[in-house]
XYZ file of N, CA and C in Angstrom:
735
model
N -19.399 233.815 -33.398
C -19.350 234.526 -32.130
C -18.241 233.945 -31.265
N -17.379 234.796 -30.750
C -16.255 234.341 -29.935
C -16.660 234.288 -28.466
N -16.494 233.113 -27.859
C -16.714 232.912 -26.431
C -15.335 232.912 -25.777
N -15.031 233.847 -24.841
C -13.644 234.080 -24.436
C -13.139 233.225 -23.276
N -13.953 232.284 -22.809
C -13.525 231.429 -21.699
C -13.881 229.986 -21.991
N -13.061 229.076 -21.495
C -13.304 227.663 -21.684
C -13.934 227.051 -20.443
N -13.641 225.781 -20.211
C -14.155 225.089 -19.036
C -15.661 224.922 -19.076
N -16.221 224.646 -17.894
C -17.661 224.444 -17.803
C -18.442 225.660 -18.226
N -17.934 226.854 -17.874
C -18.645 228.086 -18.241
C -18.721 228.218 -19.756
N -17.596 228.039 -20.425
C -17.582 228.178 -21.867
C -18.486 227.173 -22.552
N -18.490 225.933 -22.037
C -19.342 224.901 -22.618
C -20.812 225.252 -22.475
N -21.203 225.725 -21.281
C -22.610 226.095 -21.060
C -23.027 227.265 -21.934
N -22.167 228.256 -22.053
C -22.498 229.423 -22.875
C -22.597 229.020 -24.340
N -21.690 228.161 -24.784
C -21.738 227.713 -26.182
C -23.040 226.968 -26.465
N -23.456 226.120 -25.526
C -24.715 225.392 -25.710
C -25.903 226.348 -25.763
N -25.905 227.347 -24.868
C -26.987 228.332 -24.868
C -26.979 229.153 -26.149
N -25.783 229.448 -26.658
C -25.679 230.212 -27.898
C -26.246 229.415 -29.073
N -25.909 228.132 -29.146
C -26.428 227.294 -30.251
C -27.947 227.187 -30.171
N -28.469 227.113 -28.952
C -29.924 227.035 -28.792
C -30.607 228.293 -29.306
N -29.872 229.388 -29.387
C -30.414 230.650 -29.898
C -30.091 230.854 -31.375
N -29.517 229.856 -32.007
C -29.198 229.962 -33.418
C -27.871 230.622 -33.714
N -27.047 230.822 -32.698
C -25.733 231.432 -32.881
C -24.692 230.345 -33.137
N -23.532 230.750 -33.654
C -22.446 229.815 -33.933
C -21.241 230.186 -33.080
N -21.135 229.620 -31.872
C -20.045 230.006 -30.977
C -18.722 229.327 -31.342
N -17.649 230.058 -31.104
C -16.297 229.520 -31.221
C -15.599 229.807 -29.899
N -15.157 228.748 -29.205
C -14.484 228.932 -27.926
C -13.018 229.288 -28.154
N -12.634 230.467 -27.691
C -11.252 230.920 -27.748
C -10.895 231.421 -26.349
N -10.454 230.542 -25.448
C -10.171 230.975 -24.074
C -9.056 232.022 -24.024
N -9.397 233.189 -23.526
C -8.430 234.273 -23.399
C -7.929 234.429 -21.970
N -8.744 233.982 -21.003
C -8.332 234.034 -19.597
C -8.634 232.691 -18.944
N -7.951 232.452 -17.844
C -8.231 231.293 -17.011
C -7.926 231.687 -15.574
N -8.200 230.800 -14.637
C -7.917 231.123 -13.239
C -6.910 230.139 -12.668
N -6.099 230.633 -11.756
C -5.099 229.834 -11.063
C -5.166 230.136 -9.575
N -4.702 229.210 -8.727
C -4.718 229.477 -7.284
C -3.814 230.652 -6.936
N -4.047 231.286 -5.798
C -3.120 232.322 -5.342
C -1.727 231.729 -5.135
N -0.713 232.568 -5.217
C 0.642 232.095 -4.966
C 0.760 231.518 -3.557
N 0.010 232.098 -2.627
C -0.033 231.628 -1.239
C -1.498 231.436 -0.860
N -1.903 230.192 -0.618
C -3.297 229.926 -0.255
C -3.545 230.052 1.248
N -2.511 230.361 1.994
C -2.659 230.486 3.444
C -3.711 231.499 3.865
N -3.709 232.718 3.315
C -4.725 233.704 3.707
C -6.147 233.242 3.409
N -6.349 232.528 2.296
C -7.682 232.036 1.979
C -8.122 230.994 3.002
N -7.239 230.075 3.334
C -7.585 229.066 4.337
C -7.842 229.712 5.695
N -7.095 230.763 6.023
C -7.305 231.470 7.288
C -8.666 232.159 7.303
N -9.059 232.734 6.161
C -10.369 233.391 6.077
C -11.492 232.383 6.227
N -11.330 231.208 5.626
C -12.340 230.158 5.772
C -12.432 229.721 7.230
N -11.282 229.636 7.905
C -11.284 229.268 9.326
C -12.006 230.327 10.157
N -11.817 231.600 9.820
C -12.528 232.670 10.533
C -14.036 232.559 10.311
N -14.418 232.229 9.086
C -15.837 232.058 8.773
C -16.426 230.920 9.605
N -15.706 229.817 9.680
C -16.182 228.675 10.463
C -16.303 229.036 11.945
N -15.311 229.742 12.458
C -15.328 230.100 13.872
C -16.496 231.027 14.190
N -16.749 231.991 13.306
C -17.860 232.914 13.521
C -19.193 232.180 13.452
N -19.296 231.218 12.541
C -20.525 230.434 12.435
C -20.725 229.586 13.687
N -19.647 228.978 14.162
C -19.737 228.136 15.359
C -20.125 228.960 16.580
N -19.734 230.233 16.592
C -20.062 231.111 17.714
C -21.490 231.636 17.629
N -22.178 231.331 16.517
C -23.567 231.737 16.362
C -23.773 233.196 16.032
N -22.758 233.823 15.414
C -22.857 235.260 15.129
C -23.430 235.555 13.745
N -23.753 234.515 12.971
C -24.375 234.727 11.658
C -23.508 235.473 10.674
N -22.274 234.974 10.414
C -21.404 235.689 9.466
C -21.946 235.628 8.041
N -21.473 236.556 7.227
C -21.837 236.603 5.818
C -20.670 236.127 4.958
N -20.991 235.367 3.930
C -20.040 235.039 2.870
C -20.528 235.754 1.617
N -19.711 236.656 1.093
C -20.077 237.451 -0.076
C -19.314 236.926 -1.283
N -20.044 236.465 -2.296
C -19.406 235.932 -3.505
C -19.908 236.711 -4.720
N -18.983 236.999 -5.614
C -19.316 237.839 -6.760
C -19.090 237.144 -8.095
N -18.732 235.857 -8.064
C -18.564 235.125 -9.323
C -18.744 233.643 -9.077
N -19.152 232.932 -10.135
C -19.268 231.478 -10.048
C -17.906 230.837 -9.834
N -16.849 231.482 -10.332
C -15.499 230.954 -10.122
C -15.150 230.935 -8.642
N -15.511 231.993 -7.935
C -15.259 232.022 -6.493
C -15.963 230.867 -5.798
N -17.206 230.622 -6.177
C -17.962 229.515 -5.579
C -17.240 228.196 -5.836
N -16.809 227.979 -7.074
C -16.113 226.728 -7.411
C -14.843 226.558 -6.587
N -14.080 227.635 -6.443
C -12.837 227.571 -5.659
C -13.131 227.230 -4.206
N -14.146 227.875 -3.628
C -14.465 227.631 -2.222
C -14.985 226.215 -1.993
N -15.797 225.733 -2.921
C -16.297 224.362 -2.799
C -15.129 223.374 -2.736
N -14.071 223.692 -3.474
C -12.899 222.820 -3.466
C -12.076 222.897 -2.200
N -12.329 223.914 -1.366
C -11.518 224.095 -0.161
C -12.323 223.963 1.128
N -13.651 223.875 1.017
C -14.495 223.732 2.203
C -15.290 222.442 2.122
N -15.366 221.741 3.226
C -16.201 220.537 3.280
C -17.625 220.946 3.629
N -18.246 221.659 2.717
C -19.603 222.141 2.954
C -19.613 223.518 3.587
N -20.703 224.230 3.390
C -20.861 225.558 3.985
C -21.203 225.404 5.466
N -20.463 226.071 6.356
C -20.775 225.948 7.783
C -22.206 226.406 8.084
N -22.873 225.684 8.947
C -24.240 226.042 9.339
C -24.244 227.424 9.980
N -25.206 228.237 9.575
C -25.316 229.576 10.135
C -24.698 230.663 9.290
N -23.957 230.280 8.252
C -23.376 231.275 7.345
C -24.451 231.771 6.388
N -24.542 233.083 6.248
C -25.463 233.686 5.290
C -24.687 234.037 4.019
N -25.290 233.750 2.885
C -24.615 233.942 1.601
C -25.253 235.108 0.849
N -24.420 236.029 0.411
C -24.851 237.114 -0.477
C -24.146 236.921 -1.811
N -24.909 236.881 -2.886
C -24.358 236.609 -4.209
C -24.688 237.757 -5.157
N -23.695 238.205 -5.891
C -23.899 239.252 -6.889
C -24.183 238.600 -8.229
N -25.390 238.793 -8.739
C -25.745 238.295 -10.061
C -26.421 236.938 -10.019
N -27.261 236.695 -11.002
C -28.011 235.446 -11.056
C -27.109 234.241 -11.293
N -26.049 234.412 -12.075
C -25.154 233.284 -12.343
C -24.426 232.861 -11.069
N -23.987 233.825 -10.280
C -23.313 233.498 -9.023
C -24.282 232.851 -8.045
N -25.511 233.371 -7.987
C -26.519 232.780 -7.110
C -26.833 231.352 -7.545
N -26.933 231.128 -8.846
C -27.228 229.791 -9.361
C -26.095 228.824 -9.008
N -24.843 229.265 -9.145
C -23.701 228.419 -8.801
C -23.697 228.105 -7.308
N -24.076 229.089 -6.499
C -24.119 228.880 -5.046
C -25.165 227.837 -4.688
N -26.336 227.956 -5.271
C -27.403 226.988 -4.977
C -27.034 225.599 -5.495
N -26.364 225.548 -6.646
C -25.929 224.258 -7.185
C -24.920 223.582 -6.259
N -24.179 224.397 -5.498
C -23.223 223.860 -4.526
C -23.904 223.437 -3.231
N -25.218 223.672 -3.147
C -25.950 223.321 -1.941
C -25.997 224.419 -0.905
N -25.620 225.633 -1.303
C -25.629 226.760 -0.380
C -26.969 227.497 -0.472
N -27.647 227.732 0.630
C -28.812 228.626 0.594
C -28.336 230.056 0.374
N -29.006 230.769 -0.506
C -28.612 232.154 -0.813
C -29.594 233.098 -0.142
N -29.067 233.963 0.714
C -29.908 234.857 1.512
C -30.129 236.210 0.854
N -29.225 236.609 -0.030
C -29.337 237.946 -0.619
C -28.772 237.949 -2.020
N -29.581 238.423 -2.971
C -29.123 238.707 -4.335
C -29.611 240.115 -4.655
N -28.745 241.112 -4.664
C -29.213 242.483 -4.898
C -29.809 242.655 -6.283
N -30.832 243.497 -6.377
C -31.438 243.780 -7.682
C -30.425 244.393 -8.636
N -29.572 245.263 -8.102
C -28.479 245.839 -8.875
C -27.308 244.872 -8.795
N -27.075 244.128 -9.888
C -26.063 243.069 -9.882
C -24.665 243.649 -10.040
N -24.216 244.342 -9.009
C -22.897 244.960 -9.017
C -22.379 245.015 -7.596
N -21.094 245.290 -7.462
C -20.510 245.433 -6.132
C -21.179 246.569 -5.371
N -21.417 247.678 -6.057
C -22.081 248.814 -5.410
C -23.497 248.440 -4.992
N -24.170 247.625 -5.819
C -25.516 247.190 -5.472
C -25.530 246.346 -4.214
N -24.522 245.503 -4.046
C -24.477 244.680 -2.841
C -24.149 245.527 -1.618
N -23.259 246.492 -1.781
C -22.950 247.397 -0.666
C -24.225 248.057 -0.153
N -25.081 248.483 -1.065
C -26.320 249.148 -0.674
C -27.335 248.175 -0.096
N -27.335 246.920 -0.579
C -28.384 245.967 -0.203
C -28.074 245.192 1.073
N -26.799 245.037 1.414
C -26.473 244.228 2.593
C -27.010 244.912 3.852
N -27.758 244.179 4.683
C -28.303 244.789 5.895
C -27.188 245.223 6.848
N -27.495 246.198 7.693
C -26.550 246.562 8.744
C -26.241 245.326 9.580
N -24.988 245.123 9.895
C -24.613 243.925 10.632
C -23.364 244.178 11.454
N -23.303 243.535 12.620
C -22.091 243.520 13.428
C -21.303 242.237 13.191
N -21.830 241.375 12.333
C -21.199 240.086 12.080
C -20.041 240.233 11.093
N -19.208 239.234 11.094
C -18.098 239.175 10.161
C -18.605 238.981 8.732
N -17.972 239.656 7.781
C -18.239 239.453 6.355
C -16.948 238.975 5.711
N -16.995 237.832 5.060
C -15.833 237.288 4.362
C -16.058 237.431 2.863
N -15.096 238.047 2.194
C -15.233 238.305 0.757
C -14.034 237.730 -0.004
N -14.132 236.457 -0.451
C -13.094 235.895 -1.325
C -13.311 236.413 -2.744
N -12.227 236.713 -3.443
C -12.384 237.393 -4.728
C -11.225 237.065 -5.666
N -11.358 237.550 -6.890
C -10.256 237.524 -7.851
C -9.202 238.544 -7.450
N -7.978 238.278 -7.829
C -6.909 239.240 -7.540
C -7.100 240.555 -8.298
N -7.939 240.547 -9.347
C -8.153 241.755 -10.145
C -9.410 242.520 -9.757
N -10.134 242.034 -8.754
C -11.394 242.691 -8.381
C -11.138 244.116 -7.889
N -12.003 245.023 -8.307
C -11.923 246.408 -7.833
C -12.289 246.462 -6.348
N -11.821 247.472 -5.630
C -12.077 247.556 -4.185
C -13.446 248.104 -3.832
N -14.325 248.261 -4.807
C -15.625 248.909 -4.575
C -16.392 248.281 -3.425
N -16.499 246.956 -3.432
C -17.309 246.269 -2.434
C -16.696 246.398 -1.043
N -15.416 246.089 -0.943
C -14.756 246.129 0.372
C -14.748 247.536 0.931
N -14.376 248.499 0.113
C -14.336 249.887 0.588
C -15.721 250.355 1.011
N -16.735 249.980 0.223
C -18.094 250.414 0.533
C -18.594 249.841 1.851
N -18.319 248.564 2.100
C -18.757 247.957 3.362
C -17.980 248.527 4.546
N -16.708 248.750 4.366
C -15.915 249.310 5.464
C -16.340 250.740 5.784
N -16.785 251.477 4.773
C -17.315 252.816 5.035
C -18.572 252.759 5.889
N -19.258 251.608 5.863
C -20.432 251.398 6.707
C -20.054 250.785 8.060
N -18.742 250.740 8.347
C -18.230 250.179 9.610
C -18.556 248.696 9.753
N -18.568 247.981 8.634
C -18.771 246.533 8.638
C -17.408 245.861 8.557
N -17.202 244.869 9.416
C -15.922 244.156 9.461
C -15.832 243.195 8.285
N -14.865 243.414 7.410
C -14.725 242.612 6.192
C -13.351 241.944 6.165
N -13.362 240.631 5.924
C -12.126 239.917 5.621
C -12.040 239.819 4.102
N -11.090 240.535 3.543
C -10.914 240.622 2.092
C -9.754 239.721 1.705
N -10.026 238.703 0.881
C -8.977 237.714 0.601
C -9.041 237.266 -0.857
N -7.886 237.063 -1.452
C -7.802 236.581 -2.835
C -8.057 235.079 -2.857
N -9.064 234.671 -3.640
C -9.399 233.251 -3.785
C -8.745 232.644 -5.018
N -8.517 233.467 -6.039
C -7.899 232.962 -7.268
C -7.301 234.121 -8.046
N -6.374 233.782 -8.935
C -5.773 234.769 -9.819
C -6.332 234.600 -11.221
N -6.602 235.711 -11.871
C -7.046 235.688 -13.265
C -5.843 235.955 -14.147
N -5.554 235.040 -15.058
C -4.362 235.156 -15.899
C -4.740 234.944 -17.361
N -3.955 235.518 -18.233
C -4.140 235.304 -19.657
C -3.675 233.915 -20.065
N -4.125 233.461 -21.219
C -3.792 232.113 -21.677
C -2.591 232.087 -22.616
N -1.990 233.228 -22.872
C -0.831 233.257 -23.759
C -0.552 234.662 -24.237
N 0.411 234.774 -25.128
C 0.838 236.084 -25.632
C 0.741 236.206 -27.147
N 0.587 235.088 -27.842
C 0.596 235.154 -29.300
C -0.680 235.808 -29.815
N -0.567 236.654 -30.841
C -1.770 237.246 -31.450
C -2.693 236.163 -31.995
N -3.983 236.426 -31.934
C -4.990 235.476 -32.401
C -5.691 236.069 -33.625
N -5.712 235.298 -34.702
C -6.414 235.709 -35.917
C -7.436 234.635 -36.267
N -8.666 235.031 -36.434
C -9.730 234.094 -36.775
C -10.208 234.340 -38.205
N -10.419 233.268 -38.921
C -10.911 233.361 -40.305
C -12.058 232.369 -40.466
N -13.277 232.840 -40.632
C -13.649 234.254 -40.765
C -13.634 234.989 -39.431
N -13.616 236.305 -39.516
C -13.666 237.120 -38.307
C -15.012 236.928 -37.612
N -15.028 236.925 -36.299
C -16.299 236.728 -35.590
C -17.238 237.913 -35.772
N -18.533 237.617 -35.842
C -19.524 238.688 -35.869
C -19.540 239.434 -34.535
N -19.351 238.665 -33.439
C -19.455 239.220 -32.089
C -18.362 238.623 -31.222
N -17.813 239.450 -30.344
C -16.922 238.978 -29.287
C -17.605 239.258 -27.953
N -17.806 238.208 -27.157
C -18.384 238.391 -25.830
C -17.300 238.872 -24.876
N -17.594 239.920 -24.141
C -16.657 240.436 -23.146
C -17.349 240.368 -21.793
N -16.816 239.529 -20.918
C -17.479 239.243 -19.650
C -16.771 239.847 -18.448
N -15.682 240.547 -18.672
C -14.955 241.184 -17.574
C -13.928 242.137 -18.153
N -13.407 242.999 -17.303
C -12.342 243.888 -17.743
C -11.107 243.124 -18.182
N -10.821 242.002 -17.512
C -9.645 241.211 -17.880
C -9.810 240.622 -19.286
N -11.026 240.201 -19.642
C -11.269 239.723 -21.005
C -11.075 240.861 -21.998
N -11.595 242.033 -21.662
C -11.441 243.182 -22.564
C -9.969 243.480 -22.835
N -9.162 243.435 -21.804
C -7.736 243.727 -21.984
C -7.050 242.663 -22.825
N -7.472 241.401 -22.688
C -6.890 240.349 -23.517
C -7.347 240.466 -24.972
N -8.600 240.875 -25.182
C -9.069 241.118 -26.550
C -8.222 242.212 -27.193
N -8.028 243.298 -26.455
C -7.238 244.408 -26.990
C -5.797 243.987 -27.244
N -5.279 243.115 -26.422
C -3.875 242.715 -26.516
C -3.631 241.681 -27.611
N -4.607 240.781 -27.842
C -4.330 239.629 -28.699
C -5.186 239.549 -29.962
N -6.305 240.279 -30.012
C -7.197 240.166 -31.164
C -7.240 241.405 -32.042
N -6.673 242.498 -31.607
C -6.737 243.714 -32.411
C -5.610 243.709 -33.444
N -5.840 244.385 -34.601
C -7.057 245.139 -34.924
C -8.225 244.220 -35.264
N -9.385 244.570 -34.750
C -10.589 243.799 -35.019
C -11.130 244.128 -36.404
N -11.801 243.164 -36.987
C -12.509 243.420 -38.236
C -13.565 244.494 -37.977
N -13.731 245.457 -38.876
C -14.714 246.531 -38.654
C -16.139 246.020 -38.451
N -16.423 244.805 -38.937
C -17.775 244.270 -38.790
C -17.987 243.560 -37.461
N -16.929 243.351 -36.698
C -17.036 242.634 -35.429
C -17.620 243.541 -34.351
N -18.647 243.044 -33.667
C -19.264 243.798 -32.583
C -18.726 243.297 -31.242
N -18.624 244.202 -30.295
C -18.210 243.870 -28.932
C -19.453 243.908 -28.048
N -19.727 242.790 -27.377
C -20.905 242.675 -26.512
C -20.445 242.492 -25.068
N -20.854 243.397 -24.192
C -20.397 243.422 -22.804
C -21.496 242.958 -21.846
N -21.083 242.302 -20.782
C -22.044 241.676 -19.877
C -22.696 242.675 -18.923
N -22.217 243.885 -18.860
C -22.834 244.883 -17.993
C -22.164 246.235 -18.167
N -22.738 247.286 -17.591
C -22.179 248.626 -17.776
C -20.781 248.791 -17.202
N -20.491 248.124 -16.083
C -19.143 248.206 -15.525
C -18.116 247.624 -16.471
N -18.439 246.468 -17.043
C -17.543 245.847 -18.017
C -17.440 246.699 -19.273
N -18.539 247.336 -19.661
C -18.502 248.220 -20.831
C -17.528 249.372 -20.611
N -17.531 249.933 -19.408
C -16.595 251.019 -19.093
C -15.156 250.530 -19.193
N -14.885 249.350 -18.621
C -13.529 248.811 -18.680
C -13.135 248.469 -20.115
N -14.101 248.064 -20.915
C -13.828 247.748 -22.317
C -13.428 249.003 -23.079
N -14.156 250.076 -22.852
C -13.782 251.349 -23.496
C -12.417 251.817 -22.999
N -12.141 251.622 -21.707
C -10.838 252.004 -21.158
C -9.704 251.214 -21.814
N -10.020 249.994 -22.283
C -9.017 249.167 -22.963
C -8.846 249.567 -24.423
N -9.602 250.567 -24.856
C -9.473 251.061 -26.218
C -10.359 250.371 -27.229
N -11.374 249.650 -26.742
C -12.264 248.923 -27.642
C -13.612 249.617 -27.744
N -14.305 249.462 -28.874
C -15.668 249.985 -28.981
C -16.629 249.070 -28.238
N -17.779 249.576 -27.876
C -18.830 248.776 -27.246
C -20.089 248.921 -28.083
N -20.613 247.810 -28.564
C -21.808 247.834 -29.410
C -23.051 247.317 -28.705
N -22.869 246.416 -27.721
C -23.985 245.766 -27.046
C -23.680 245.700 -25.557
N -24.667 246.032 -24.726
C -24.526 245.880 -23.273
C -25.746 245.116 -22.771
N -25.516 244.024 -22.063
C -26.613 243.201 -21.561
C -27.448 243.970 -20.540
N -28.733 243.674 -20.529
C -29.633 244.329 -19.579
C -29.380 243.847 -18.159
N -28.968 242.581 -18.014
C -28.637 242.013 -16.714
C -27.260 241.369 -16.802
N -26.595 241.277 -15.636
C -25.253 240.718 -15.626
C -25.321 239.191 -15.580
N -25.630 238.601 -16.712
C -25.673 237.142 -16.827
C -25.364 236.769 -18.268
N -24.867 235.552 -18.456
C -24.565 235.092 -19.813
C -25.829 235.006 -20.650
N -26.929 234.594 -20.015
C -28.188 234.465 -20.751
C -28.656 235.824 -21.286
N -28.592 236.832 -20.433
C -28.990 238.173 -20.862
C -28.063 238.694 -21.954
N -26.772 238.388 -21.837
C -25.813 238.819 -22.848
C -26.122 238.175 -24.192
N -26.404 236.884 -24.189
C -26.730 236.207 -25.445
C -28.030 236.736 -26.037
N -29.009 237.005 -25.180
C -30.272 237.574 -25.684
C -30.022 238.929 -26.352
N -29.155 239.732 -25.752
C -28.843 241.042 -26.328
C -28.135 240.894 -27.667
N -27.267 239.889 -27.768
C -26.574 239.641 -29.031
C -27.580 239.242 -30.111
N -28.484 238.342 -29.773
C -29.498 237.902 -30.754
C -30.321 239.090 -31.227
N -30.723 239.939 -30.284
C -31.525 241.103 -30.653
C -30.755 242.028 -31.580
N -29.465 242.167 -31.334
C -28.640 243.040 -32.159
C -28.435 242.479 -33.555
N -28.273 241.155 -33.639
C -27.999 240.541 -34.932
C -29.240 240.315 -35.772
N -30.420 240.322 -35.131
C -31.663 240.075 -35.864
C -32.179 241.381 -36.468
N -32.325 241.455 -37.774
C -32.810 242.704 -38.381
C -34.229 243.025 -37.921
N -34.474 244.285 -37.674
C -35.837 244.710 -37.390
C -36.652 244.672 -38.687
N -37.957 244.517 -38.578
C -38.771 244.413 -39.810
C -38.533 245.551 -40.800
N -38.366 246.758 -40.284
C -38.208 247.875 -41.207
C -36.837 247.854 -41.895
N -35.890 246.984 -41.346
C -34.568 246.910 -41.966
C -34.495 245.819 -43.017
N -35.457 244.913 -43.027
C -35.376 243.777 -43.937
C -35.409 244.283 -45.388
N -34.514 243.689 -46.168
C -34.436 244.072 -47.575
C -33.537 245.259 -47.811
N -32.936 245.798 -46.689
C -32.023 246.925 -46.841
C -30.658 246.506 -46.357
N -29.632 246.972 -46.969
C -28.264 246.651 -46.578
C -27.853 247.531 -45.419
């Protein structure tokens, strides 16, 4: 099974995969880098601090564990009075691990789900994000007349250009974002016909198909744990299939 990211995330996913009887191979296809200009991010953090100091109860909206890691590196703690909204259990877990209380995790772990779940507010909303993030969240909140500071916290970049060939071919490739899907299409195709593509959610599945790849597995929830569970279920023969090719 190909795990497409390295670092702490890749290590944790590989450990979880082994615990499920899978054989992960880490092949980092994407990584993150700081914005070319970090000034806007620092300015957004300053606005968040000022709003918190004024007692207006600003919101910090985070949609990935990477965003949390980047912010932790640039803030000396979360300002008192800031409310945190996190998309997905992994992002919420990363936020709590950073010592941030999480006030909102929408049941629908998507940008659209957060747009629907965020309470009406006159307070400032700060949304640090990847440079590749779709405008769904920002546009949706602004349509509700909510003041949003939209700022790039990090850039998502590929790890190289050379084609990647694995021997043996992986049974499964985990696809955790549209950027991963595009790198798979760019560097791993043509895929072995036996290789399955497993996507972390329906949005990623759509982007994967848009990249020209098939989709065989879609996780029930947007988390690595749910994705691995879906892979195990797919790879485990059902009783009525046992003994049949």
